[in-house]
């Protein structure tokens, strides 16, 4: 595919400055001219004010000390940028991102410098300098925060300068600073509606000020409103539309399973577009139980209205289910998009879907996904809270941490209700309309209300923190339509490489077992490497979680499980002895599909030595892609799945993985597999050289070896089956004895308790 030559205005130029080691490269962002302060800040920083990534643990756990410090850790680079920008809002200055450092190993960013917007000095443009005199905004301020990626994957502050060489902005003016201004998705919808009714910028701002409770709470200025209204009148793909159109036609020729649809007038580049390749559609058949609809472009003012559908694969990595370009954001457009996407996915609705909380998207989800659990991205809620409650954030520095703690840390509905009520009273917010509206919708964004539904996240507090950023680092606020497809294909290739690497690590790097438990050995063979490590963490923790019987009806037993020394934080597990089914009050299995430490602790004391099959979700196993969950005919994919190179590659890789697993079971089977593999390699080489007409043949001794191995294995299977039957009978006898002993212990415990109570009464008398 041909692309127009790019100018320096659209490139990121990298300079090798030595870095911190052999694997690193320094990259400077030169996307915007230095003498254009407003343009530079607008595009480079707008994503900070509205990002949906989680803050670091210090903030999320409710630490009232919100000052940054060296060594402070965050879950991601973007989380550090959000925190520093939030800190800047409270202090009274604006921020922007500066230089960053990439790894030569995989090209990912490993170091980022965030500076005060008044850092440095504007360069003299020489003869080409604009005749219009610009306000001097760069004064060489040294204030900055540098974060580096650690080996653990977290980001830590490596350098911090707090001192500024200029006056700071007072709280009532901070909303005018560039990094704290943006037109949010809900505001856009309201502006579009008012603009369609013929209202001008002044009238629109009046409505926004009234709705927000003051100009300080709007989140942007009248100039921003005018710019948005002006751009919305010209919201088309322009000349870049032909690039997208060419890409769609090329993919339809190359990929028989490629799906695309257009709403409106595509020829004039004003129509909404949706597309999904065969890999995206096949991925949905494996991992389509939970979906995220990412509309970051609305909150971060992307140049391109790019909205992907994503999910999680069997390694816990983001996976793509399709993409859209939305030039029209009406409710009917979102309904069209969801219906079109659902048709591309054979009409199979997901268990859950995560979106932002915009009322238009909410209405469309209700209409198209009536049986799907709808969740709002809570970090979009937190971003909106910074806008709607800015006066509280400024006057009460501890409010933000307490608000986050109320949402993230509470473990029961009652605990949340008490914490919420206490928070409103402490800060006199009982009559705040925005908080009231969010409380009424609490079942769609507060984690404690969502744990009974599968969202595929490995931690209950993960909460789709960055709304599943599949294209993070490739498509952002400054990406234009001319480079969109190129960046899209880069992201696809990189994600594919990461999945292949994760598959390789799962097959070739045996995990280190930390217990003698048969269940751990079983899980190590079943789960992918990343998922197993999470399971292993839960299993090891059971050693510190004793389980105590609190009620026994015969068929069901209620256990209380609490960490040693923390009895006040107990969880209750209901266990069916005969069906080996358990349910825990933490609901981790229902939410993430990985069994929790509390149920594993009950399994330990009830002698359940292996993981029951109903607690093994296929989507988290090594064989997650071994079968098709949806009908290939309904997906519109070719029956033999061989018409595209991507499909052929995926089929071969899947078969090779199964071949390796089966061939490594015993030495005899291994020898047969190696002979067959060598012969297959020769046959493939001959086919490449002479064409597909080459006749395949099998090694002469291969069938004899296989027959001999089969006879020996049958005898071993019979012997092992007999031993297993004896072992099962013994286990059942031991289990019955153990239950009797436990009941006797409970009775003795009760008698001792009564005797102690009588002795105390006698002493008092």
Short mmCIF file of C-alpha atoms in Angstrom, two decimals, residues 48 85 168 270 279 284 287-288 372 451 465 723 728 738:
data_model
loop_
_atom_site.label_atom_id
_atom_site.label_comp_id
_atom_site.label_asym_id
_atom_site.label_seq_id
_atom_site.Cartn_x
_atom_site.Cartn_y
_atom_site.Cartn_z
CA UNK A 48 -3.27 13.81 30.42
CA UNK A 85 -0.94 16.52 36.18
CA UNK A 168 1.83 29.72 40.42
CA UNK A 270 -18.54 11.57 6.04
CA UNK A 279 -8.17 -12.93 13.10
CA UNK A 284 -13.84 -13.28 19.45
CA UNK A 287 -12.28 -14.79 24.01
CA UNK A 288 -15.53 -12.94 23.32
CA UNK A 372 -25.10 -8.20 28.56
CA UNK A 451 -17.93 -8.99 41.14
CA UNK A 465 -7.83 0.69 34.31
CA UNK A 723 -4.02 -48.19 41.44
CA UNK A 728 -9.83 -43.25 45.50
CA UNK A 738 -11.44 -36.74 58.85
#
